[in-house]
Coordinates of C-alpha atoms and ligand atoms in Angstrom, one line a residue:
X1 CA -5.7 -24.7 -18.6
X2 CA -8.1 -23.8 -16.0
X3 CA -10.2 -20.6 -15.9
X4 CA -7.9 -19.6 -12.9
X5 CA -4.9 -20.4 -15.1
X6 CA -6.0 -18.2 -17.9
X7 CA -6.8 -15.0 -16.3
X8 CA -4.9 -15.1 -13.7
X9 CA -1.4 -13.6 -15.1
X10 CA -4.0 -11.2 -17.1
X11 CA -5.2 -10.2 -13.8
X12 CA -1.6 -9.0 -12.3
X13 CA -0.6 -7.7 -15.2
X14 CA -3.5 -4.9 -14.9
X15 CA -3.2 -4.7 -11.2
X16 CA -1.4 -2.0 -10.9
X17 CA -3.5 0.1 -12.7
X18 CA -6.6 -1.0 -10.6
X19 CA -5.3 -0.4 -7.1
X20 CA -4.1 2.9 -8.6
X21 CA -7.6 3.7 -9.2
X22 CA -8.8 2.6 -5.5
X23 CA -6.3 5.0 -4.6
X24 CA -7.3 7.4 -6.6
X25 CA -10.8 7.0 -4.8
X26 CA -9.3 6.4 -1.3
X27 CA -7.9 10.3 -2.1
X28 CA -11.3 12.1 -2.9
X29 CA -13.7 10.1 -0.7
X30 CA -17.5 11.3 -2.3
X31 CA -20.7 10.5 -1.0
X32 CA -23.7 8.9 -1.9
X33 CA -25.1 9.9 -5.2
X34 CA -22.2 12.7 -5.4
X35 CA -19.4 10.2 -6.9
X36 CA -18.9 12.1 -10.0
X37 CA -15.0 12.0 -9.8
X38 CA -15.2 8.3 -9.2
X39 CA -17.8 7.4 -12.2
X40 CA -15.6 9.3 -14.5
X41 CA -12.4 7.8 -13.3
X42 CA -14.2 4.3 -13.6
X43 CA -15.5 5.3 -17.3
X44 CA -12.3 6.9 -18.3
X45 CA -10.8 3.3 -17.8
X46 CA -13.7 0.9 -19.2
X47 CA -13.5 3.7 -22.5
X48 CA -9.9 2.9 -22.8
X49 CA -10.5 -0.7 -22.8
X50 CA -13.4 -0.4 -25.3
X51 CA -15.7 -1.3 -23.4
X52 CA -19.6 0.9 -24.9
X53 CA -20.7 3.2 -22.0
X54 CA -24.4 3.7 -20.9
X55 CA -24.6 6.8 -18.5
X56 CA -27.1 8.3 -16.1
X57 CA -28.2 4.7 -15.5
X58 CA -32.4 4.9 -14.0
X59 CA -31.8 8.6 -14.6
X60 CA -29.1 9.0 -11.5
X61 CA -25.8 11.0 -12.8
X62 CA -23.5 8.5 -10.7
X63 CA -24.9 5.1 -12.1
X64 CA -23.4 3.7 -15.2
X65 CA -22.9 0.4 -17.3
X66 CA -20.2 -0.6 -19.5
X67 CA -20.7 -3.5 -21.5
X68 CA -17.6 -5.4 -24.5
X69 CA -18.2 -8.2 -26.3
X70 CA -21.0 -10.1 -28.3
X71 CA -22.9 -13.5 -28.4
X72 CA -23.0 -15.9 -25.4
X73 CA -24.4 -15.0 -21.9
X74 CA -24.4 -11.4 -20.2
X75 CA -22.1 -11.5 -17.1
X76 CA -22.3 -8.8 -15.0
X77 CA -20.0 -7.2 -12.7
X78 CA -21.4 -5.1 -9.9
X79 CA -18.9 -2.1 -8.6
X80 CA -19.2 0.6 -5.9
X81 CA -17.6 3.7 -5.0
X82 CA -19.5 6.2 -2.3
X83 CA -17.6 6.6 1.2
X84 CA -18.7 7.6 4.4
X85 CA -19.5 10.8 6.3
X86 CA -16.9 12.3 8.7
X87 CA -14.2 9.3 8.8
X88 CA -11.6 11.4 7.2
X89 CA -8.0 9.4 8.4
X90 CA -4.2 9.3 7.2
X91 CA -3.5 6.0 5.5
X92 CA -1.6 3.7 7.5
X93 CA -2.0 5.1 11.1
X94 CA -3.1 2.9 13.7
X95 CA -4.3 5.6 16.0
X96 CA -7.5 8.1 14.9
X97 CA -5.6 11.1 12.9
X98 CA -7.8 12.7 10.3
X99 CA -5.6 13.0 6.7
X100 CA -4.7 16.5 6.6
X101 CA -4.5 15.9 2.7
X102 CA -8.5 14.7 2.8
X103 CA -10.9 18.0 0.9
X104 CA -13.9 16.4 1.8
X105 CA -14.0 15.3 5.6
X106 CA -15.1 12.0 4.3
X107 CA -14.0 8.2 3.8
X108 CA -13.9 4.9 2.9
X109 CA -14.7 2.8 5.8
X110 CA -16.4 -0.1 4.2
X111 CA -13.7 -0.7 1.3
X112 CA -15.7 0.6 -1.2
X113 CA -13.0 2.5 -3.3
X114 CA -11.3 -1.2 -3.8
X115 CA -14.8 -2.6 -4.7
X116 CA -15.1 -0.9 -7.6
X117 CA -11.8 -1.0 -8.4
X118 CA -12.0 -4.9 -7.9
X119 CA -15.0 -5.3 -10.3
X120 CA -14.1 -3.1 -13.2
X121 CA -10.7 -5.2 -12.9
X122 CA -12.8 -8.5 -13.3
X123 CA -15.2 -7.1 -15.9
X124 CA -11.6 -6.0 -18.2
X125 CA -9.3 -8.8 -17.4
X126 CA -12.5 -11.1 -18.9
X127 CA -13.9 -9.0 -22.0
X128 CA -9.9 -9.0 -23.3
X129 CA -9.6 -12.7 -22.7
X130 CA -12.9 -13.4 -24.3
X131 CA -11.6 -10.8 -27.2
X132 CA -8.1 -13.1 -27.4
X133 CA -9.7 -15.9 -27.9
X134 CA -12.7 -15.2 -30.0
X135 CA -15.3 -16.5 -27.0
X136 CA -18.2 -15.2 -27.5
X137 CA -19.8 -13.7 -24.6
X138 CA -21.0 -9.8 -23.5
X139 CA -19.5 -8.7 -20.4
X140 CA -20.7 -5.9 -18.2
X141 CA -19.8 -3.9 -15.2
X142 CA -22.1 -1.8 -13.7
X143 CA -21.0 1.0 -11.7
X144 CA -23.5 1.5 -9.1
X145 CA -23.9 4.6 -6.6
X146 CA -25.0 4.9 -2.9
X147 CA -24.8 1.7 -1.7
X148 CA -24.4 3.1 2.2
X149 CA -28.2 3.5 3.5
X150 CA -28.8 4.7 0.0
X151 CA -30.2 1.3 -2.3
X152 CA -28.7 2.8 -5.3
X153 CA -28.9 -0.6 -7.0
X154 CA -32.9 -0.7 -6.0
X155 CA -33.1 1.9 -8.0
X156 CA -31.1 0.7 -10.7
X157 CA -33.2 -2.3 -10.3
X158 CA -36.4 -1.1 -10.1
X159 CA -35.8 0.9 -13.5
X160 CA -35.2 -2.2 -15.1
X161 CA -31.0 -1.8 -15.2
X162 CA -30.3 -5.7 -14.6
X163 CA -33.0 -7.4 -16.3
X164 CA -31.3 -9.2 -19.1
X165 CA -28.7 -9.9 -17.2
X166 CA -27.8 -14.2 -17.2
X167 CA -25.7 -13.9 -13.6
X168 CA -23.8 -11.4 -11.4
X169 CA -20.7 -11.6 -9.5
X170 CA -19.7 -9.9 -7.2
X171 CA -17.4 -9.1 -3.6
X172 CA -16.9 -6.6 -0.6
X173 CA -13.0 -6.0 0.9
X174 CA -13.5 -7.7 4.5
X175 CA -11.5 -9.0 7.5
X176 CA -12.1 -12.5 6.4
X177 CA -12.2 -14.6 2.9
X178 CA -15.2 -16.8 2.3
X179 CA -18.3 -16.6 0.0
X180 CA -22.1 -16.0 1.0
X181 CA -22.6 -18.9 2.7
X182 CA -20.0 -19.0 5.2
X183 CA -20.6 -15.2 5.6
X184 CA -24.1 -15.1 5.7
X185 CA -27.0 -13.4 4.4
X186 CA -28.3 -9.9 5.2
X187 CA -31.3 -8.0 6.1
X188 CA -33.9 -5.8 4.5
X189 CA -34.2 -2.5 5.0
X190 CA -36.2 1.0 4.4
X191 CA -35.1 4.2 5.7
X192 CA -37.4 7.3 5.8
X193 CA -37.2 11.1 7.4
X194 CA -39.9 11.6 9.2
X195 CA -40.3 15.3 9.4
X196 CA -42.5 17.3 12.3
X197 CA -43.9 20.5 11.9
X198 CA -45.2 22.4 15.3
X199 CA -45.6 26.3 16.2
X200 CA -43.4 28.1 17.4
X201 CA -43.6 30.4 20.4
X202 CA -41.7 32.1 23.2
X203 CA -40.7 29.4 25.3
X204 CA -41.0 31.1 28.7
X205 CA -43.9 34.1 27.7
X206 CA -46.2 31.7 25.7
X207 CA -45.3 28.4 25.6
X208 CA -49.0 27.4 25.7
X209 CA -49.2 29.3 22.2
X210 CA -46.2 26.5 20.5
X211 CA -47.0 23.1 19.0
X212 CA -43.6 21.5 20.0
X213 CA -42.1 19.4 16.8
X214 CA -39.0 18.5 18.9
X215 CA -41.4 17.0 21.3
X216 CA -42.7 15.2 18.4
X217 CA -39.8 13.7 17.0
X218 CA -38.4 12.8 21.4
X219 CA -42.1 10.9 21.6
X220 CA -41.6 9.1 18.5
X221 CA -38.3 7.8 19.4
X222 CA -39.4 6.5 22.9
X223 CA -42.1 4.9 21.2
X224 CA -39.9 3.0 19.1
X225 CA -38.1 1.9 22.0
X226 CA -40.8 0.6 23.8
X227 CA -41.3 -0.9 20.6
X228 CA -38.0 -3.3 20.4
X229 CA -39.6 -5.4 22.7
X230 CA -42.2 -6.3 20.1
X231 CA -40.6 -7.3 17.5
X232 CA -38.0 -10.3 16.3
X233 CA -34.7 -10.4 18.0
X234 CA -33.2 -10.0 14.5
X235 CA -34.7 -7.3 13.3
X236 CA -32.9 -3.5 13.6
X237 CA -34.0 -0.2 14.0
X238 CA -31.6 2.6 14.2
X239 CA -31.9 6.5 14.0
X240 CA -30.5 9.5 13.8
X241 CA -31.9 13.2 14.7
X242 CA -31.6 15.4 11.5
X243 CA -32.9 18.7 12.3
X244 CA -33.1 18.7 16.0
X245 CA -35.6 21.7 16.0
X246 CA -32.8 24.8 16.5
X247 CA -30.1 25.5 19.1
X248 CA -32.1 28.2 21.5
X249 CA -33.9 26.6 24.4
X250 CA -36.1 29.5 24.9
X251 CA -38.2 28.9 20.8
X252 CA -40.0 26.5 21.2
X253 CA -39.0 24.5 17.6
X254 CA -41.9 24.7 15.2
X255 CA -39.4 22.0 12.7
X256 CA -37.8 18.8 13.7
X257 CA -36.2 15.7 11.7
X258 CA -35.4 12.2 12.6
X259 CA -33.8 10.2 10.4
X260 CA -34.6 6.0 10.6
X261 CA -33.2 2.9 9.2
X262 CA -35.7 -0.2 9.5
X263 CA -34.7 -3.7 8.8
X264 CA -35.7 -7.1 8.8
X265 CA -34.9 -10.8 7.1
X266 CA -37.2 -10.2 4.5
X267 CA -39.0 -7.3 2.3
X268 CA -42.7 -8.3 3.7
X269 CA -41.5 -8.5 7.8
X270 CA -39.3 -5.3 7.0
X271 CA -42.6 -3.5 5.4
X272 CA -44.6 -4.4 8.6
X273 CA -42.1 -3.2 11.3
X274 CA -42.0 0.2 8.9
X275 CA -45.4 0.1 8.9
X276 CA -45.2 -0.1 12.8
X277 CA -42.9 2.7 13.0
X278 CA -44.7 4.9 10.8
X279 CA -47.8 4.3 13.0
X280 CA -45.9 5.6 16.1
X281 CA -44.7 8.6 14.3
X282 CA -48.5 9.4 13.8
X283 CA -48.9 9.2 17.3
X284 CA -46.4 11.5 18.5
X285 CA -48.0 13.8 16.2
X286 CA -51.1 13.5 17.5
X287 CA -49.5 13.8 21.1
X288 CA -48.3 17.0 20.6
X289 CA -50.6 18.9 18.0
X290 CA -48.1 18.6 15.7
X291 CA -47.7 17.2 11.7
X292 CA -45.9 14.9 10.6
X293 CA -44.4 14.6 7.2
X294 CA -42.9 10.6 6.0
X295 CA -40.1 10.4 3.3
X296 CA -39.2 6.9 1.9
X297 CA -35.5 7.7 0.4
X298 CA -35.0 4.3 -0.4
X299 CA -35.2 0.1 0.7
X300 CA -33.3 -2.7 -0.5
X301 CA -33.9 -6.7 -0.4
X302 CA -32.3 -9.0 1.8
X303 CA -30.0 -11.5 -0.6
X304 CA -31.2 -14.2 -2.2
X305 CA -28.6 -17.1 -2.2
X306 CA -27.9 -18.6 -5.3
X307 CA -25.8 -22.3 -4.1
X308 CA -24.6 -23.2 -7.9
X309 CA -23.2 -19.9 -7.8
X310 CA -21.7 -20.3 -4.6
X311 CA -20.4 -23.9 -5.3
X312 CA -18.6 -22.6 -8.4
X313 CA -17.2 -19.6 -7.2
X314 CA -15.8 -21.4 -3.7
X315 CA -14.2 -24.5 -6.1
X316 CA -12.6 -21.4 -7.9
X317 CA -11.8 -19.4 -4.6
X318 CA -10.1 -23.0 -3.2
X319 CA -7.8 -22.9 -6.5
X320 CA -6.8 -19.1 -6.1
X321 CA -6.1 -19.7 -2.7
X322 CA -6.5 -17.1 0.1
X323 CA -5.6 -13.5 -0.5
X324 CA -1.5 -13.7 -0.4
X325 CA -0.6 -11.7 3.1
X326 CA 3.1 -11.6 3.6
X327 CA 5.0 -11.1 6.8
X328 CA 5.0 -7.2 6.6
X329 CA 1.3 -7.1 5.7
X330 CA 0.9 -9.5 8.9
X331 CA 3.0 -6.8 11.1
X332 CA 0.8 -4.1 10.0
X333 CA -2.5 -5.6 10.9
X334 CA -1.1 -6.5 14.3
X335 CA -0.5 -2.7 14.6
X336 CA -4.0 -2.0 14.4
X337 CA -5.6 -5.2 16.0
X338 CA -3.8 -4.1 19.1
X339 CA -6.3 -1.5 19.3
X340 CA -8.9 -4.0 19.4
X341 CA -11.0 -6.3 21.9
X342 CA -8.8 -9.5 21.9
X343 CA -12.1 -11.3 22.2
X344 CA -12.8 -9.8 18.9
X345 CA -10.1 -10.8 17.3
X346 CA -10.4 -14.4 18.4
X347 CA -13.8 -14.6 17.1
X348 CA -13.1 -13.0 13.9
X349 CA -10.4 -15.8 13.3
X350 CA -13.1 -18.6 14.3
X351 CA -15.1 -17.1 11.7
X352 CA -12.9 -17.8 9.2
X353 CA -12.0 -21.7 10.2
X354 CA -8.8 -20.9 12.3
X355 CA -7.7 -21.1 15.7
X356 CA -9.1 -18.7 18.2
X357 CA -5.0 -18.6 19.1
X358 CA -3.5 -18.4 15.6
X359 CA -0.9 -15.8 15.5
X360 CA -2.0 -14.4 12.1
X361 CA -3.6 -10.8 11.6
X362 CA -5.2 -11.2 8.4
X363 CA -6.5 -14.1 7.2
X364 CA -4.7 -16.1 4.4
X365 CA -6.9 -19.2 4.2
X366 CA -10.2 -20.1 2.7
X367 CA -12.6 -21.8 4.7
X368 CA -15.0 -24.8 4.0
X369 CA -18.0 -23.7 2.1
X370 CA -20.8 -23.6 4.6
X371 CA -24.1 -26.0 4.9
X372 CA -27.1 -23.6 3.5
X373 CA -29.3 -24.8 6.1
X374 CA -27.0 -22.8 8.6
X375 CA -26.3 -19.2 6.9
X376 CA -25.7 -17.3 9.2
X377 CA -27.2 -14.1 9.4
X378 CA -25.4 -10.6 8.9
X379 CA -27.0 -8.0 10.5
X380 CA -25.8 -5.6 7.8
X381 CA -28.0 -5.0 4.5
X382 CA -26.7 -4.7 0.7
X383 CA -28.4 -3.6 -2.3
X384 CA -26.4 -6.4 -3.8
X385 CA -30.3 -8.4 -2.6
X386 CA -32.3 -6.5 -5.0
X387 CA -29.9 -7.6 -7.6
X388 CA -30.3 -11.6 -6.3
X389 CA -33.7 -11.3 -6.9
X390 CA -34.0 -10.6 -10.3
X391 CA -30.4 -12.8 -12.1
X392 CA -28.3 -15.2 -9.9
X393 CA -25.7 -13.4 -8.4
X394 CA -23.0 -14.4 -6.1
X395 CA -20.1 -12.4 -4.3
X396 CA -17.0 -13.6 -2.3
X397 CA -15.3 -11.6 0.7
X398 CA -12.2 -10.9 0.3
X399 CA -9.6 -10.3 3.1
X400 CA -8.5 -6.7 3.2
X401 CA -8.0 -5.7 7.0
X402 CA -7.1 -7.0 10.0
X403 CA -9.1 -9.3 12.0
X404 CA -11.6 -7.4 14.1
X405 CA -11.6 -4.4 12.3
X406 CA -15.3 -2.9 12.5
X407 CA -16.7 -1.7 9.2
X408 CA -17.5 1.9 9.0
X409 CA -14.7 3.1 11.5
X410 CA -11.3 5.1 10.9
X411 CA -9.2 1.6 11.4
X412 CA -11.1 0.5 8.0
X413 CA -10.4 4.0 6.4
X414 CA -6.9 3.7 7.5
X415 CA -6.4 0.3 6.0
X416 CA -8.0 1.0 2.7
X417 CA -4.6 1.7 0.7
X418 CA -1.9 -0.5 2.4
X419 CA -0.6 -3.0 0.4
X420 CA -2.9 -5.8 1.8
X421 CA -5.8 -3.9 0.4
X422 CA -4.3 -4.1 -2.8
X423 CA -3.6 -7.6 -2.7
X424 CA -8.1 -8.3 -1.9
X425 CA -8.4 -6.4 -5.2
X426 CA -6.6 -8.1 -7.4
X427 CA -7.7 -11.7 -5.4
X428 CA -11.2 -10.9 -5.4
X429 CA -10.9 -10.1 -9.6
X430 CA -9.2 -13.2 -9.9
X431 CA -11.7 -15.5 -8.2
X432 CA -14.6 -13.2 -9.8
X433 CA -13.5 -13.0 -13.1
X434 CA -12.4 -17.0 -13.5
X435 CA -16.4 -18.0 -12.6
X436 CA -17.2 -15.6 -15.2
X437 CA -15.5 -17.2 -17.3
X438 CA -16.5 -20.3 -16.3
X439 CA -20.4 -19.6 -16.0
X440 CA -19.5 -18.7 -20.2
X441 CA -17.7 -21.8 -21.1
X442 CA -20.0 -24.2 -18.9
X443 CA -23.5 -23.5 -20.4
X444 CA -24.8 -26.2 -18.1
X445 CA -23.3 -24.2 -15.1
X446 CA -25.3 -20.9 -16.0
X447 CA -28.1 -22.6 -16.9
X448 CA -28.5 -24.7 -13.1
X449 CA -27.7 -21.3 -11.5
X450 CA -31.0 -20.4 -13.5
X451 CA -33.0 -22.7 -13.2
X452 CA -31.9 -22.6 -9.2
X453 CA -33.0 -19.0 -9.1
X454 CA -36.5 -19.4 -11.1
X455 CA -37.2 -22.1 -9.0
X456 CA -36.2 -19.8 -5.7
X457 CA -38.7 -16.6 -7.1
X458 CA -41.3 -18.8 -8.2
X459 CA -41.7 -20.2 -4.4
X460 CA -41.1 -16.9 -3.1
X461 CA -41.6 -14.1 -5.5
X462 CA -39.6 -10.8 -5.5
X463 CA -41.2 -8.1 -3.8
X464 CA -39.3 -4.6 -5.2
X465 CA -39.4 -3.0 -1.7
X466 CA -39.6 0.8 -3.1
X467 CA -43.0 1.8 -4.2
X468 CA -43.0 2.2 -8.1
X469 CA -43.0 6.2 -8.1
X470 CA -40.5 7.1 -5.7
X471 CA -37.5 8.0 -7.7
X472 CA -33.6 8.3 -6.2
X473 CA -32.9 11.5 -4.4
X474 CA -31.0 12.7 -7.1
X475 CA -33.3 12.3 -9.7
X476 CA -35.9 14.0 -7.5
X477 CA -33.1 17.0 -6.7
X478 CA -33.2 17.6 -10.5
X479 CA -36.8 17.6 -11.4
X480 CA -37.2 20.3 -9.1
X481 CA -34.2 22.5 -10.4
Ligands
LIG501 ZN1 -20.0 -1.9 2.0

């Protein structure tokens, strides 16, 4: 029997209680480093299952490891669980409804309530085969926090969470199937408030007496937009104003926040542009008599591929199949990708290998494992890099909403507990779960997908890019209770 064969029927059999728990999720969407009902739910289930539980993971209360079984390699299983801010939407509606059931205002627009659902399905389904049939092996799922603009895993990573780890596997819900390769890699990123501090004054009586520190924070923003110019066509810089210095236009604001995310194709070019943008928020400070106060909250690595890994995991993904869509699940992404840019939709489906004009919503197919010399590049950014950098690690995409779908939007949210969903988890264990087991009965597999990866660092070493002392928010929130 084929490592497909084996778990597959283990892997259905559980279902059901794994898409109950992305539900679960889906219900009580919780932020970044706040995911306290979703850790417990997740340990509840890896307890059950006997699976020895390591909390407070680097010190953060929403990071966690679970580990069953002994001898052999360590496989790891990589899970998230945090939602976004202010996408609250009713399940199923194809038009922009918050759920009037949702506490939180939040949601899950990048799938990652099915993630960790996904994972710690993999991660179980293995351990009890391994358990069945006397393998030796240790199996681990790590249940990581604040992957959105957050880098919970850096920090995981930096405090040494993955380091005896042999491989790692991995997958995100998507609007197409395919592993790294086909997908593409990701860029680096940093993101830092930068904080200004002015005087403040009567606007209209004594404005000469006020430092402005909204001023500050407009100045450094054109600066950085004079800036784009400058720098590679691929890198990013986005931001956000945080404290925009009061809401009475006759103070002038003595306190103003912008919030930026940096990013770039690797850790050293990211660090420079930072750099860059740090320099510019120095002088807008000078411009305006004003201070200016920089804090890094977190970076993460672009991915390292790992093509052993990726060669194994698409020969299993091409024996799974694609993610089994039937007709209804077909009628109900059509609902939603009539909402969408047709052009979108046709170039989503190219993406995946079809026909611009194929008359499917979702895709059901597996492409062709992609040529490594042409990755494309995903302007997006995943802690999953700081992981690829210290084990091989691999993840596959797994079709979950309709083609076109933009992550982080309500249309994502609003997908994320139909029936299709379901079907990505339990597809994305399956394929996940069978390399395990393969990269366990195939010593010469793991060790290529080693050797691969020591050859990778030792031409380009890892670069962890968080300094050594800055700790996660939550761990800093706590030291100062
Ligand atoms: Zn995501």
């Amino acid at each position: 029997m084929t490592s497909v064969q084996e778990l597959k029927p283990l892997i259905d059999a559980l279902s059901p209680t794994y898409h109950k728990l992305g539900d679960d999720i889906w219900d009580l969407p919780q932020l970044r480093w706040e995911e306290q009902d979703a850790t417990s739910r997740h340990i509840a289930l890896a307890e059950q299952e006997g699976f020895t539980v390591t909390r407070d993971v680097g010190g953060i209360p929403t990071a966690f490891q679970a580990e069953k079984g002994s001898g052999g390699p360590l496989i790891a299983f990589l899970g998230e669980y945090d939602a976004l801010a202010g996408l609250s939407q009713e399940s199923g509606a194809a038009v922009c409804r918050p759920d009037p059931d949702n506490t939180t205002g939040h949601g899950h627009g990048c799938g990652h309530h099915l993630l960790g659902a996904g994972s710690l399905l993999a991660a179980v389904a293995l351990a009890r085969h391994l358990e069945a049939k006397g393998l030796p092996g240790r199996i681990r799922y790590y249940g990581c926090p604040a992957e959105e603009a957050a880098a919970g895993k850096t920090f995981m990573a930096a405090a040494g969470a993955f380091d005896d780890v042999d491989a790692a596997l991995t997958w995100h819900p998507a609007g197409g199937t395919g592993t790294q390769s086909t997908q593409g890699r990701c860029l680096a990123y940093a993101q830092a408030r930068f904080r200004f501090t002015g005087v403040a004054s009567h606007a209209g009586v004594s404005p000469h007496l006020g430092r402005s520190a909204l001023d500050a924070a407009e100045l450094m923003n054109v600066g950085v937009n004079f800036l784009r110019e400058h720098m590679a066509d691929s890198s990013r810089i986005h931001y956000a104003f945080t404290d925009a210095g009061g809401t009475s236009p006759n103070v002038v604001p003595a306190a103003a926040e912008v919030y930026y995310l940096v990013r770039a194709e690797t850790v050293p070019e990211m660090q420079e542009l930072y750099d860059r943008v740090a320099a510019i928020a120095q002088g807008a400070a000078l411009m305006t008599s004003t201070t200016v106060a920089v804090t890094l909250e977190g970076a993460s690595a672009e991915i390292l591929p790992n093509r052993v890994l990726e060669e194994a995991l698409h020969a299993t993904l091409v024996e799974v199949g694609g993610v089994p869509f039937d007709a209804a699940d077909q009628e109900r992404a059509a609902a939603f990708c009539a909402g969408f840019a047709a052009e979108e939709i046709r170039r989503a489906r190219v993406a995946c290998g079809m026909s611009a004009e194929d008359p499917k919503y979702l895709h059901d197919g597996v492409p062709e494992l992609g040529d490594p010399a042409h990755r494309p590049l995903n302007k997006g950014s995943s802690d999953v890099g700081d992981v690829s950098w210290i084990t091989p690690t691999v993840q596959i995409l797994s079709s979950a909403v309709a083609f076109g779908t933009p992550w982080h939007t309500w249309q994502y949210v609003a997908q994320g507990k139909l029936p299709a969903a379901h079907k990505a988890v339990s597809h994305a264990a399956t394929v996940i779960a069978a390399t395990g087991l393969e990269l366990i009965t195939r010593p010469e597999l793991l060790a290529a997908a080693r050797a691969e990866h020591a050859a990778s660092t030792a031409a380009t070493p890892y670069v962890c890019p968080i300094p050594k002392d800055l700790l996660a928010p939550p761990v800093v929130r706590a030291a100062a209770r």
